[in-house]
PDB file of C-alpha atoms in Angstrom:
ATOM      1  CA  UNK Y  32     -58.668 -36.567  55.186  1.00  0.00           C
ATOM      2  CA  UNK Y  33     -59.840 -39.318  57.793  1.00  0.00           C
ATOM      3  CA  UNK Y  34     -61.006 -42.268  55.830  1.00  0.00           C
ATOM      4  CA  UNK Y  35     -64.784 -43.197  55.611  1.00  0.00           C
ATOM      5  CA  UNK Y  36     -65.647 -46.767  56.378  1.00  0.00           C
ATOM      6  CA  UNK Y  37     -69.507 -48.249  56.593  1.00  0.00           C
ATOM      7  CA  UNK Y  38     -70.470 -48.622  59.949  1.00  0.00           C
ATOM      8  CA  UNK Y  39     -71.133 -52.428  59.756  1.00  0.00           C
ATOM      9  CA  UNK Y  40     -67.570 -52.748  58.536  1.00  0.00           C
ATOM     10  CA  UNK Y  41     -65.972 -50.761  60.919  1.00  0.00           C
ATOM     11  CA  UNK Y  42     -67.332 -52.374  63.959  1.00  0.00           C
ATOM     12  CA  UNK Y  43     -66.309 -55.652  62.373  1.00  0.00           C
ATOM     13  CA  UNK Y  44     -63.007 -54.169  61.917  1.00  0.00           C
ATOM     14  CA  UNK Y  45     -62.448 -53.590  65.508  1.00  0.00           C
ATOM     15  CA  UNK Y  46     -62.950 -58.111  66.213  1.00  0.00           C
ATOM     16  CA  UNK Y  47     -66.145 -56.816  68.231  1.00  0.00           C
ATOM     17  CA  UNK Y  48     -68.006 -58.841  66.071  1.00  0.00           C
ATOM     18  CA  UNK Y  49     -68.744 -59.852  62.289  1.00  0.00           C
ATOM     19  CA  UNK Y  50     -70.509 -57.685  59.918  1.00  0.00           C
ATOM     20  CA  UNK Y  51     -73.606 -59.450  59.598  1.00  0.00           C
ATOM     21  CA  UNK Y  52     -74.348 -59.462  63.193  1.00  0.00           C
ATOM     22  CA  UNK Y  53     -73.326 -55.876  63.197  1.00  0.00           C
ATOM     23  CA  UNK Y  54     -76.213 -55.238  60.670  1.00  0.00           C
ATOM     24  CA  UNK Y  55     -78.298 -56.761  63.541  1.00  0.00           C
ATOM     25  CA  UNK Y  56     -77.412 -54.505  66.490  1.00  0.00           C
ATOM     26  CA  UNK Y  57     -77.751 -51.669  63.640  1.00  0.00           C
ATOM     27  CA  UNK Y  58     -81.385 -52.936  63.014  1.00  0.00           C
ATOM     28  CA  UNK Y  59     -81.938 -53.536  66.754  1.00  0.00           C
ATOM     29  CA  UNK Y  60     -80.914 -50.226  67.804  1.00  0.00           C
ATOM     30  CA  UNK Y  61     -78.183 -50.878  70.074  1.00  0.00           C
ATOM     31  CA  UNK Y  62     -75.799 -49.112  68.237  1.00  0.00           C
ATOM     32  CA  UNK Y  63     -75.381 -45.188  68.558  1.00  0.00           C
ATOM     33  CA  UNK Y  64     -73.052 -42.649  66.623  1.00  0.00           C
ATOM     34  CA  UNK Y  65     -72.541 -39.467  67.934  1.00  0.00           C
ATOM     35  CA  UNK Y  66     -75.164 -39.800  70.224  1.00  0.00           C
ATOM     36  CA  UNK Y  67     -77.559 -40.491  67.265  1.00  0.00           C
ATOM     37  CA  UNK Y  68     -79.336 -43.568  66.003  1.00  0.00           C
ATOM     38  CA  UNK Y  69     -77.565 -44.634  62.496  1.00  0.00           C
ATOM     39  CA  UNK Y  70     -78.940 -45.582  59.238  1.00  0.00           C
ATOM     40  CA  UNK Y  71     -77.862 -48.746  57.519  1.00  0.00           C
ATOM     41  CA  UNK Y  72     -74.748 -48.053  55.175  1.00  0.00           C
ATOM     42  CA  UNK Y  73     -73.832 -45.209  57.172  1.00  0.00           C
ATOM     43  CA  UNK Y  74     -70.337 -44.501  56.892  1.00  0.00           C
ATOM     44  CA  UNK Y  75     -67.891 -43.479  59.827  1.00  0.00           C
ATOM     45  CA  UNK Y  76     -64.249 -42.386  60.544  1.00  0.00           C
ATOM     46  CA  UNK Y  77     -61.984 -42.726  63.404  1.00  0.00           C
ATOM     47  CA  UNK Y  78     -63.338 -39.244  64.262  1.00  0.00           C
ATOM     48  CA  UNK Y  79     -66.510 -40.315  65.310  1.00  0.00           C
ATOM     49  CA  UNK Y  80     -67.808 -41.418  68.733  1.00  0.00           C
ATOM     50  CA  UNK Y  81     -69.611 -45.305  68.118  1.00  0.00           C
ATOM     51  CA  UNK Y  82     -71.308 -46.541  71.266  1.00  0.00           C
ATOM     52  CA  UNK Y  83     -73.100 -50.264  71.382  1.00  0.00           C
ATOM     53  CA  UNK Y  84     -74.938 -50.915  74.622  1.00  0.00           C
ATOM     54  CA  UNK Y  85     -73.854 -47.718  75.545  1.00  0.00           C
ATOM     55  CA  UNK Y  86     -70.366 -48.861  75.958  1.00  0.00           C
ATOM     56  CA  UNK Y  87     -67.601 -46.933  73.706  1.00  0.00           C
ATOM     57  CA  UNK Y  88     -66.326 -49.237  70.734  1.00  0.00           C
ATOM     58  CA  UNK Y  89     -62.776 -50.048  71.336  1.00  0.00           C
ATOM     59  CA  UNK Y  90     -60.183 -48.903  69.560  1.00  0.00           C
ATOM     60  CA  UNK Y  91     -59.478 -50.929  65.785  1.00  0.00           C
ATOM     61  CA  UNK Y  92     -56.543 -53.573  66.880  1.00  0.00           C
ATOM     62  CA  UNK Y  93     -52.982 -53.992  65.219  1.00  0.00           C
ATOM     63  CA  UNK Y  94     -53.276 -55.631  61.781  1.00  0.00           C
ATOM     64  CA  UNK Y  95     -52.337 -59.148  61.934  1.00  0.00           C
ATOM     65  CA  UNK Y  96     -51.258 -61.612  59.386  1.00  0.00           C
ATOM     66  CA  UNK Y  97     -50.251 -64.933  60.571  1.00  0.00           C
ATOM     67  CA  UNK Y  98     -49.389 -67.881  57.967  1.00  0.00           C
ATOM     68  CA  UNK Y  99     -50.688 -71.274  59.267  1.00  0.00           C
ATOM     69  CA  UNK Y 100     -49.380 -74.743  58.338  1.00  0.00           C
ATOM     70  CA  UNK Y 101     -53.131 -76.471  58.441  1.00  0.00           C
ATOM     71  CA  UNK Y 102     -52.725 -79.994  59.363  1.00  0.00           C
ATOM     72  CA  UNK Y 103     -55.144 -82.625  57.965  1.00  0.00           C
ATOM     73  CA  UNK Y 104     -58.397 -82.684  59.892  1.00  0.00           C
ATOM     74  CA  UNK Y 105     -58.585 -79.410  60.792  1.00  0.00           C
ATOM     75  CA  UNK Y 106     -61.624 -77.008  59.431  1.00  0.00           C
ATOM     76  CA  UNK Y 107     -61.307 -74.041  57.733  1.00  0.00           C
ATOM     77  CA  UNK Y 108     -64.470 -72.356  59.736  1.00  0.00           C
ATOM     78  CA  UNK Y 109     -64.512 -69.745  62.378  1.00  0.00           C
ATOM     79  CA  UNK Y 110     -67.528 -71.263  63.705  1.00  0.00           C
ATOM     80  CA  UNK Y 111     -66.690 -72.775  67.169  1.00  0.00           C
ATOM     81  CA  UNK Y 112     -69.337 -75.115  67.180  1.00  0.00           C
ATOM     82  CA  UNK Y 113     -67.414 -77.145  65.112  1.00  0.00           C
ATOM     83  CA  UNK Y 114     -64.328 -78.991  67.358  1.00  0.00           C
ATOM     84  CA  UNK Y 115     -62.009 -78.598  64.701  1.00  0.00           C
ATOM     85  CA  UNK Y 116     -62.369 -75.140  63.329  1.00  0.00           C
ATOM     86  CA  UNK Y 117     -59.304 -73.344  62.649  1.00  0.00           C
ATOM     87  CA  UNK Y 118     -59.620 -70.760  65.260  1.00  0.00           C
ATOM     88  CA  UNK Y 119     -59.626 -72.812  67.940  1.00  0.00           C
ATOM     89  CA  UNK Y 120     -57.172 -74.457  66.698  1.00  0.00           C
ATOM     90  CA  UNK Y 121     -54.733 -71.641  66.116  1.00  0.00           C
ATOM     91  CA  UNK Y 122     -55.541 -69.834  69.980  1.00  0.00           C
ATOM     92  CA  UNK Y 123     -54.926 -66.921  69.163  1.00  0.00           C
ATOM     93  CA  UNK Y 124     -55.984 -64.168  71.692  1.00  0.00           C
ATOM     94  CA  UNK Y 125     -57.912 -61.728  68.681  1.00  0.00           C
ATOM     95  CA  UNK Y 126     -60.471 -61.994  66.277  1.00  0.00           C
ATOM     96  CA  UNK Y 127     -58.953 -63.445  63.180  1.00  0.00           C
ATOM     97  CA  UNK Y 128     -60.300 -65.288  60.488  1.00  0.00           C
ATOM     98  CA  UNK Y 129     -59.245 -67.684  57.153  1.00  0.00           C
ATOM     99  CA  UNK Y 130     -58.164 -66.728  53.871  1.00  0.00           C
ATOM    100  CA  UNK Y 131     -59.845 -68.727  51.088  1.00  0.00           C
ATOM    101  CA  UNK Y 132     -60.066 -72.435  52.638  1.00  0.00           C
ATOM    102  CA  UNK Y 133     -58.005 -75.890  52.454  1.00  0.00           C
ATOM    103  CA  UNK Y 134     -60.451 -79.417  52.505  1.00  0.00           C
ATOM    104  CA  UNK Y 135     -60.130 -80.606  55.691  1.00  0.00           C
ATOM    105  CA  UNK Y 136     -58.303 -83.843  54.084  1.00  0.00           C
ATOM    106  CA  UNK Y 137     -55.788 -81.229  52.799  1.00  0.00           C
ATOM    107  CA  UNK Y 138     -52.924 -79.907  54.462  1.00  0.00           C
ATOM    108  CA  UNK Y 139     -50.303 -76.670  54.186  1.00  0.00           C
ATOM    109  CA  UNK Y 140     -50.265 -72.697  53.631  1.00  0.00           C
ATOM    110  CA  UNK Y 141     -53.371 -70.922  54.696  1.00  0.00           C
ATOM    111  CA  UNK Y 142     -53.363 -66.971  55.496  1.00  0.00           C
ATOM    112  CA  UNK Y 143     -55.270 -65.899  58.795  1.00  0.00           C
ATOM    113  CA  UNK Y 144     -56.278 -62.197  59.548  1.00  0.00           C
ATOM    114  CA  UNK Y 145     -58.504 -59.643  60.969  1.00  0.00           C
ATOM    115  CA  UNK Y 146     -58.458 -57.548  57.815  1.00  0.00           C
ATOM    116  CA  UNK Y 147     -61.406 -58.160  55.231  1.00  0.00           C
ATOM    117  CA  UNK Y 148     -59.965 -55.678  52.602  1.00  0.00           C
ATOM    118  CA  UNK Y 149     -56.666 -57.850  51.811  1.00  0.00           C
ATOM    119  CA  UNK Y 150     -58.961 -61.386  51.806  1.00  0.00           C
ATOM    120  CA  UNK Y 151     -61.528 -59.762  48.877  1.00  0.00           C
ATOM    121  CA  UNK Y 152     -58.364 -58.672  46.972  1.00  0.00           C
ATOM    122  CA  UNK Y 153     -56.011 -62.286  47.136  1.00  0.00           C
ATOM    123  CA  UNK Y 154     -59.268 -64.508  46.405  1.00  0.00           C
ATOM    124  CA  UNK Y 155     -60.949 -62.956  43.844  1.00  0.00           C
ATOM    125  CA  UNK Y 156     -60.531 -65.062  40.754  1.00  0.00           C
ATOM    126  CA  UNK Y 157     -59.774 -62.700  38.628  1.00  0.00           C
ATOM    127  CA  UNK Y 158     -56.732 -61.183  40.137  1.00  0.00           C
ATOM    128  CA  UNK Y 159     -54.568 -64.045  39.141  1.00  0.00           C
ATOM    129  CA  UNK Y 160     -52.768 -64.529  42.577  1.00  0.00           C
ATOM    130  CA  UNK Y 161     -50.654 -68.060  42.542  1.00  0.00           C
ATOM    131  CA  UNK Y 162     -51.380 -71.076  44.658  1.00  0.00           C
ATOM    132  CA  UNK Y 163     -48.821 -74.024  44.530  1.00  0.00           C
ATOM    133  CA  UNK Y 164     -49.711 -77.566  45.667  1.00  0.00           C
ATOM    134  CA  UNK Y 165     -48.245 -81.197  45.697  1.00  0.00           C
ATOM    135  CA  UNK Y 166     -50.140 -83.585  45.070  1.00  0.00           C
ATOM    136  CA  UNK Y 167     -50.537 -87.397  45.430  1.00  0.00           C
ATOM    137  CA  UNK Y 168     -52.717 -89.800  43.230  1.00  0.00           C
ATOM    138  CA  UNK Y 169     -53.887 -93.508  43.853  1.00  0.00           C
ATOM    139  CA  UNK Y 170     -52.327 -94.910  40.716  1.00  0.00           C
ATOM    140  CA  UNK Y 171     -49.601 -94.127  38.649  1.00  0.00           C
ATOM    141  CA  UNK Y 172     -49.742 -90.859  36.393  1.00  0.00           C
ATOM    142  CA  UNK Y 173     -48.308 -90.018  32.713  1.00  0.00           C
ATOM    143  CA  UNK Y 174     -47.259 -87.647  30.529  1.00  0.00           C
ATOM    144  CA  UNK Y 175     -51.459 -87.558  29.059  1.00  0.00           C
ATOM    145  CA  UNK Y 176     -52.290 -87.075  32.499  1.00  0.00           C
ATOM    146  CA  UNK Y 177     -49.638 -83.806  33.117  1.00  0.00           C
ATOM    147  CA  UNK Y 178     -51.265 -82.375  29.034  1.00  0.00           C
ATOM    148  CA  UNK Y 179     -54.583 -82.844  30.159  1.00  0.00           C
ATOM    149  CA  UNK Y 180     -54.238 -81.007  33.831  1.00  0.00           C
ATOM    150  CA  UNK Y 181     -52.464 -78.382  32.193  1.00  0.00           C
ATOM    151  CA  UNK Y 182     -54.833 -77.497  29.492  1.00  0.00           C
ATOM    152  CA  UNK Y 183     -57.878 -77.220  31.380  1.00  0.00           C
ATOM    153  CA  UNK Y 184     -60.575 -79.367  32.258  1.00  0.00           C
ATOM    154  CA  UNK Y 185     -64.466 -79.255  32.983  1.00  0.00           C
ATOM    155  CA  UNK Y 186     -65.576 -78.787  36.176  1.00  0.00           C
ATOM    156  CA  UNK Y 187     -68.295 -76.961  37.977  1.00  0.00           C
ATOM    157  CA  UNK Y 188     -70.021 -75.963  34.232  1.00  0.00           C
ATOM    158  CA  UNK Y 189     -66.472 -74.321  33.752  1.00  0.00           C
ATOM    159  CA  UNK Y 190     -62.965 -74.954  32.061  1.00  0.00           C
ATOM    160  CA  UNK Y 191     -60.309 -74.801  34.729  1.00  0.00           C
ATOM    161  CA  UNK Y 192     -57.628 -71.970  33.397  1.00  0.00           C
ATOM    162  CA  UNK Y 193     -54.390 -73.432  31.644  1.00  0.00           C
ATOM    163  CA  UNK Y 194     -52.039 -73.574  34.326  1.00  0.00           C
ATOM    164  CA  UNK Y 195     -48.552 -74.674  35.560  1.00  0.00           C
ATOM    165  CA  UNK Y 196     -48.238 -78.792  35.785  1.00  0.00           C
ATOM    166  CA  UNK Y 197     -45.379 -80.807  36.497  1.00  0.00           C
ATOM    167  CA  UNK Y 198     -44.833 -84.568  37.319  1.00  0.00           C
ATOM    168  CA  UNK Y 199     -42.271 -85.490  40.232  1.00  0.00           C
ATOM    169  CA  UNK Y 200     -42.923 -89.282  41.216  1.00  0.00           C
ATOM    170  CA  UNK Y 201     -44.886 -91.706  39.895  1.00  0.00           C
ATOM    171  CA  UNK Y 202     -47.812 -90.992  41.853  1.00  0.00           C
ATOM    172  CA  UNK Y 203     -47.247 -86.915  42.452  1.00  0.00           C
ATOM    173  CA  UNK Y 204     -47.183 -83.523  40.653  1.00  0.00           C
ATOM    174  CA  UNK Y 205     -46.601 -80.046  41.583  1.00  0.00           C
ATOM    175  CA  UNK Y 206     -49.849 -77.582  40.647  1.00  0.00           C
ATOM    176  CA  UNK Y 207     -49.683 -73.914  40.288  1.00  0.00           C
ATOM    177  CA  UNK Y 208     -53.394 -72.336  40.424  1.00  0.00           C
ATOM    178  CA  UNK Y 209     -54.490 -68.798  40.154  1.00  0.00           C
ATOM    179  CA  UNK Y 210     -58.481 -70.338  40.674  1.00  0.00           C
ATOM    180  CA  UNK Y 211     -60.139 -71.279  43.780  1.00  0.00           C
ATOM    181  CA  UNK Y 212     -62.802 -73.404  42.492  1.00  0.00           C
ATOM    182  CA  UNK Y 213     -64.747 -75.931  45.224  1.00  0.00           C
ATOM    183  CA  UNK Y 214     -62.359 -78.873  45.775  1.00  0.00           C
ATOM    184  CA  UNK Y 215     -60.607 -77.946  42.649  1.00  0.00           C
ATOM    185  CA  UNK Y 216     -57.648 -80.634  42.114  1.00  0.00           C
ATOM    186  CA  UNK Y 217     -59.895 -83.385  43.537  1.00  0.00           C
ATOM    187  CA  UNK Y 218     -62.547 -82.742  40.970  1.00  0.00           C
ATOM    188  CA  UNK Y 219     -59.859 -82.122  37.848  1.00  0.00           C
ATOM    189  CA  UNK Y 220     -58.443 -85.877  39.107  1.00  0.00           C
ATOM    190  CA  UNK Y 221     -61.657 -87.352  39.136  1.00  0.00           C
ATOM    191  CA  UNK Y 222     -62.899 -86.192  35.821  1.00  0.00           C
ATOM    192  CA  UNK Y 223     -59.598 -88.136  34.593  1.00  0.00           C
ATOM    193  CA  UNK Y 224     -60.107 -90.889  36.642  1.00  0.00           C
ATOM    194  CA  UNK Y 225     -58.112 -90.494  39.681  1.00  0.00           C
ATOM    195  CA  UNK Y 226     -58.489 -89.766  43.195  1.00  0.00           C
ATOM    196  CA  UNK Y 227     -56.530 -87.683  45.327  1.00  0.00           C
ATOM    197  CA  UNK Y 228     -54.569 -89.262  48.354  1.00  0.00           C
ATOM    198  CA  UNK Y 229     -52.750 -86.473  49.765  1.00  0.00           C
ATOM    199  CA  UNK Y 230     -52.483 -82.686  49.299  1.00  0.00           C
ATOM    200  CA  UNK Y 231     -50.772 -80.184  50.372  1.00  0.00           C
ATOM    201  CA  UNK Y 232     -50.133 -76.511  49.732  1.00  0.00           C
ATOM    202  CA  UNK Y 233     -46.678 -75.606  49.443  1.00  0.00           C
ATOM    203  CA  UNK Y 234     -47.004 -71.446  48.517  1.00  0.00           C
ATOM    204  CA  UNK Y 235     -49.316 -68.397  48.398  1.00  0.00           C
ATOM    205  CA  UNK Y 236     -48.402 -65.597  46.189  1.00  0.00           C
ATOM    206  CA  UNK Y 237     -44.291 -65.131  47.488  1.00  0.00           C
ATOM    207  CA  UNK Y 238     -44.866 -66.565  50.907  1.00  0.00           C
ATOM    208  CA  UNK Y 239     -43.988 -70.743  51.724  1.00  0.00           C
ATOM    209  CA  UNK Y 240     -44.359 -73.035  54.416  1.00  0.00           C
ATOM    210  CA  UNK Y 241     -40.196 -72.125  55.595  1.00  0.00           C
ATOM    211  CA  UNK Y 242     -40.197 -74.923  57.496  1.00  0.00           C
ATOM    212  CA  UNK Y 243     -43.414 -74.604  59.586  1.00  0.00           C
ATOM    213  CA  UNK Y 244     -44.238 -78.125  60.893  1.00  0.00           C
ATOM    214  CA  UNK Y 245     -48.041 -79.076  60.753  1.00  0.00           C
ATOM    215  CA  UNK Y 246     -49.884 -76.802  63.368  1.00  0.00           C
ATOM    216  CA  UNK Y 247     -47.448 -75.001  63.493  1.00  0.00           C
ATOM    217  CA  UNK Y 248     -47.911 -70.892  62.692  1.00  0.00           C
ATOM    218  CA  UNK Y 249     -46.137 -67.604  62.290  1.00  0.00           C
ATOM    219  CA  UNK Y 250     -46.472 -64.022  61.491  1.00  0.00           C
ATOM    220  CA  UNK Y 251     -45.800 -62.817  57.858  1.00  0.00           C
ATOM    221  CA  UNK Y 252     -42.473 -60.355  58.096  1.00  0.00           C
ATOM    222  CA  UNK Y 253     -42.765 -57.279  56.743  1.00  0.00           C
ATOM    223  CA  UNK Y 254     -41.277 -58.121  53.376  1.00  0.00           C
ATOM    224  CA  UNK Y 255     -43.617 -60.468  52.912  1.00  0.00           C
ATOM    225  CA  UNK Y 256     -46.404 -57.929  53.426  1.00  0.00           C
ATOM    226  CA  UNK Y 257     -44.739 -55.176  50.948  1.00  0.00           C
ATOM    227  CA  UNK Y 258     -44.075 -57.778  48.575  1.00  0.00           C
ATOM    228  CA  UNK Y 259     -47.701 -58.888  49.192  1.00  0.00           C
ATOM    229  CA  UNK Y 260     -49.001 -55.574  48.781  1.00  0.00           C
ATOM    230  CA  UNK Y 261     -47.205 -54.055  46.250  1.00  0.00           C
ATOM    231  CA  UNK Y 262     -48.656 -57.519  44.474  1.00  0.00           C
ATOM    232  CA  UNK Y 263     -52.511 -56.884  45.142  1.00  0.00           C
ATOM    233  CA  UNK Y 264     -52.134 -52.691  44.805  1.00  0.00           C
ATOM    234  CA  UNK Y 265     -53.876 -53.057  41.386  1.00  0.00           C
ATOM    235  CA  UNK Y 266     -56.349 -55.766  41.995  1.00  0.00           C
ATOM    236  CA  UNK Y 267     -60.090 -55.404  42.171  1.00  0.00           C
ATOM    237  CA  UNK Y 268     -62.136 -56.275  45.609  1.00  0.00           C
ATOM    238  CA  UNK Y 269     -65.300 -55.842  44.090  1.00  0.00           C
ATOM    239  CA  UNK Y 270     -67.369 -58.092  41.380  1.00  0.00           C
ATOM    240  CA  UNK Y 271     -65.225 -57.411  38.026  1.00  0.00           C
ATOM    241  CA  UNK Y 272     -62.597 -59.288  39.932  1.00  0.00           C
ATOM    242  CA  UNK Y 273     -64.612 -62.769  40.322  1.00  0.00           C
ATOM    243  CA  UNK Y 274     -65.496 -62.799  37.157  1.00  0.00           C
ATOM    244  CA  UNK Y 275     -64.278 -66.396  35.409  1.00  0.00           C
ATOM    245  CA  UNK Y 276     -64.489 -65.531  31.642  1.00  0.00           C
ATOM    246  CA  UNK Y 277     -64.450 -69.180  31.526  1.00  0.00           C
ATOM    247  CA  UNK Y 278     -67.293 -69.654  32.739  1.00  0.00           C
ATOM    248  CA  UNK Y 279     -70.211 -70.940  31.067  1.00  0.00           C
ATOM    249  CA  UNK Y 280     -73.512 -69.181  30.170  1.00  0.00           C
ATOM    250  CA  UNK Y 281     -77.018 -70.253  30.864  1.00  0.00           C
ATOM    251  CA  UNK Y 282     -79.428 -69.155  28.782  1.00  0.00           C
ATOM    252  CA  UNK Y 283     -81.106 -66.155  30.354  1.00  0.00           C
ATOM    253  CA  UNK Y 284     -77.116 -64.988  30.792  1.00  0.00           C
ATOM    254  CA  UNK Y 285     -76.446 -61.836  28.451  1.00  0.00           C
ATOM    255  CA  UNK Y 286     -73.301 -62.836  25.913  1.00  0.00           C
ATOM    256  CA  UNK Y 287     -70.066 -61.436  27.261  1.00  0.00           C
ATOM    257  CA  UNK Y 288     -68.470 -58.834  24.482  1.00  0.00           C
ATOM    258  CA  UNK Y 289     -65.174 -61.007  24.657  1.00  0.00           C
ATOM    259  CA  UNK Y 290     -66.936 -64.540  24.538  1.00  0.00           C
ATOM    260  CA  UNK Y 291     -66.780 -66.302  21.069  1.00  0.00           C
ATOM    261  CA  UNK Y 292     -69.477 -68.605  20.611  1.00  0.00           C
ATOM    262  CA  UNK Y 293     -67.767 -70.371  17.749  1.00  0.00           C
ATOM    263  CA  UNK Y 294     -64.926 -71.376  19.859  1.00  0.00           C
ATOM    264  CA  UNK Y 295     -65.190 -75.039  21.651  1.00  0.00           C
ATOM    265  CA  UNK Y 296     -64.898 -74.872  25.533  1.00  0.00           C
ATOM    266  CA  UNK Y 297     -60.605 -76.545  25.217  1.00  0.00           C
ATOM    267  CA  UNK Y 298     -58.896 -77.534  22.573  1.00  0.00           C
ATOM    268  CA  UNK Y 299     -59.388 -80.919  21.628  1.00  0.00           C
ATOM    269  CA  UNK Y 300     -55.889 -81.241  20.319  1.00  0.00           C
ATOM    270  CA  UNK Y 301     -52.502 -82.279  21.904  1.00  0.00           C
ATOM    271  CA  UNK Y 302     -51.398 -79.023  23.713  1.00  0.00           C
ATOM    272  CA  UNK Y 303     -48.164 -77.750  22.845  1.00  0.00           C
ATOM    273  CA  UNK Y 304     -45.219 -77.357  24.810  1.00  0.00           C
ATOM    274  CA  UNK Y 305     -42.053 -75.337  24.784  1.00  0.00           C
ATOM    275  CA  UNK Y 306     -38.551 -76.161  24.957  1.00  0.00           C
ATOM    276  CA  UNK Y 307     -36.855 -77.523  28.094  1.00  0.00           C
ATOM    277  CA  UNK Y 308     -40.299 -75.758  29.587  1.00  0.00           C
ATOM    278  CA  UNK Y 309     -43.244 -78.480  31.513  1.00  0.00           C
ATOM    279  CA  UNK Y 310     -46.438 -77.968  30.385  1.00  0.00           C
ATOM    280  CA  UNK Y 311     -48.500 -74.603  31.014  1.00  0.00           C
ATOM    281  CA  UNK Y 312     -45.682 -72.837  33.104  1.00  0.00           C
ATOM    282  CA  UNK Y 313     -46.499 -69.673  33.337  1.00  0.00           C
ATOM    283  CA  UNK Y 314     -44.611 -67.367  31.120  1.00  0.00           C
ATOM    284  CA  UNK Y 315     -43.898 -64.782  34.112  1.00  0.00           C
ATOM    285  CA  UNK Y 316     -42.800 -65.108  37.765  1.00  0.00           C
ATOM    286  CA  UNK Y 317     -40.093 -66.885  39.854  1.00  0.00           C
ATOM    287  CA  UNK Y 318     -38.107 -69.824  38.254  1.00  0.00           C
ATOM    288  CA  UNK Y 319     -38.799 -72.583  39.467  1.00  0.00           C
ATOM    289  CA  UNK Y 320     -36.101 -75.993  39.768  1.00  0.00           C
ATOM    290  CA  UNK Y 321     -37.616 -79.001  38.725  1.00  0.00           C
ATOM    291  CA  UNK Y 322     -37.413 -81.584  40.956  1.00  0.00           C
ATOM    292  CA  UNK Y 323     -37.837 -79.658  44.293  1.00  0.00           C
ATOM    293  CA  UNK Y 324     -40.792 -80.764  45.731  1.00  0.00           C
ATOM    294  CA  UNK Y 325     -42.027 -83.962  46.273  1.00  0.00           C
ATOM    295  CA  UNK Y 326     -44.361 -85.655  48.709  1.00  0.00           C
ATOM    296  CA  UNK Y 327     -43.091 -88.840  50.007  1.00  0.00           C
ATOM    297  CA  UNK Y 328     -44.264 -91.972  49.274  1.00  0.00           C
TER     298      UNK Y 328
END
């Protein structure tokens, strides 16, 4: 059976143009199906003949998934205006656009693509995907500092999750995230009382830099994709997967049936920490050596 997509969707899907401005040719009438005016939220297949300006839609391109080494100044936008979006940047000859977003300050791993499916399913929050960074810091950190990252903090009237923390300078750590919260690091350092000098994403999911040089970009292989895949086969794309159970209620907010009220947003406590383990690692997943990465000085 020929899938069914929404017709906003599927002209996006073909890089003619984004899905909101699709709405607007709907609206405007410049877009015909089968010879017929469409509805909003009409859905189409590959069967079906899709005419805008009376010119035939083209055909949907070749998925592409490129991983970009985002060098510091460059903007995570696709709007061209700006001289330093991320599309010029990249050049490349089809519509593609950013997964999730790096500060422009920040540097590293950022996924580019022309597929909207695969960028609802790796960013919604609740689907747990990992993000590792290195980090740098404007004064020395300690072992307080590592508990405190590691347990959660709060930001953004939310508690950060618990997540994987370890110290390898002075003045750096190594961050594993499964939340993309606004500016996230920067605003966990400054609620301790630090300020970020220099950060840089080092993996997405099973996928690293692998040598990419800033500006530099390549296409995923295509055991990066099955692993990628087979990673994001049971993970929502739709609301339940955003959902922060962290997150704070206000008070016209109905009470969650998992929430505890009596509970205090973190422990106030030292947090605990096992064996010949850092802080918050995550108790599944690749090992990891300690030591590895580091961000010099």
């Amino acid at each position: 059976m020929t899938q069914l997509t929404r017709l906003n969707k599927y002209i996006s899907e073909t890089g003619f143009c984004s899905r909101r401005e699709a709405d607007k040719l709907i609206e405007a009438g410049r877009v015909k199906v089968n010879g017929n005016l469409p509805e909003m939220g009409l859905k189409v297949s590959d069967n079906d003949v899709i005419l805008i300006d009376n010119k035939p839609l083209k055909a949907k391109p070749k998925r592409v998934y490129i991983a970009y080494n985002k060098p510091v100044g460059v903007t995570c936008t696709t709007e061209r205006k700006i001289r330093s979006n991320i599309v010029s940047a990249i050049n490349y000859p089809e519509r593609i656009f950013p997964i999730g977003r790096l500060d422009r300050p920040s540097e590293g791993l950022i996924f580019l693509t022309n597929e909207g499916d695969i960028v609802n399913k790796i960013l919604r929050a609740g689907n747990n995907h990992e993000k590792e960074y290195v980090v740098g810091v404007d004064r020395p950190i300690n072992k307080r500092f590592i508990e405190r990252m590691a347990g959660g903090l709060p930001i953004l009237d939310t508690v950060t999750k618990k997540c994987f923390v370890e110290q390898t300078g002075e003045r750096t750590f190594t961050i594993v995230l499964t939340q993309g919260l606004n500016r996230q690091i920067r605003r966990m350092c400054e609620y301790l009382g630090y300020e970020v000098t220099t950060l840089k994403r080092v993996r997405i999911m099973n996928v690293n830099l692998n040598g990419l040089r800033p500006g530099q970009w390549r296409h995923l292989t295509e055991a990066e994709m099955r692993e990628i895949n087979d990673s994001i086969s049971d993970s929502a794309k739709t609301e339940e997967g955003s959902i922060d159970p962290n997150k704070r209620l206000d008070s016209n907010s109905k009470p969650r049936k998992a929430a505890n009220s009596n509970k205090p947003p973190r422990e106030k406590g030292r947090i605990q920490r096992t064996e010949n383990k850092p802080v918050g690692k995550p108790s599944s997943g690749p090992k990891r050596k300690s030591g590895t990465l580091s961000l010099k000085k």
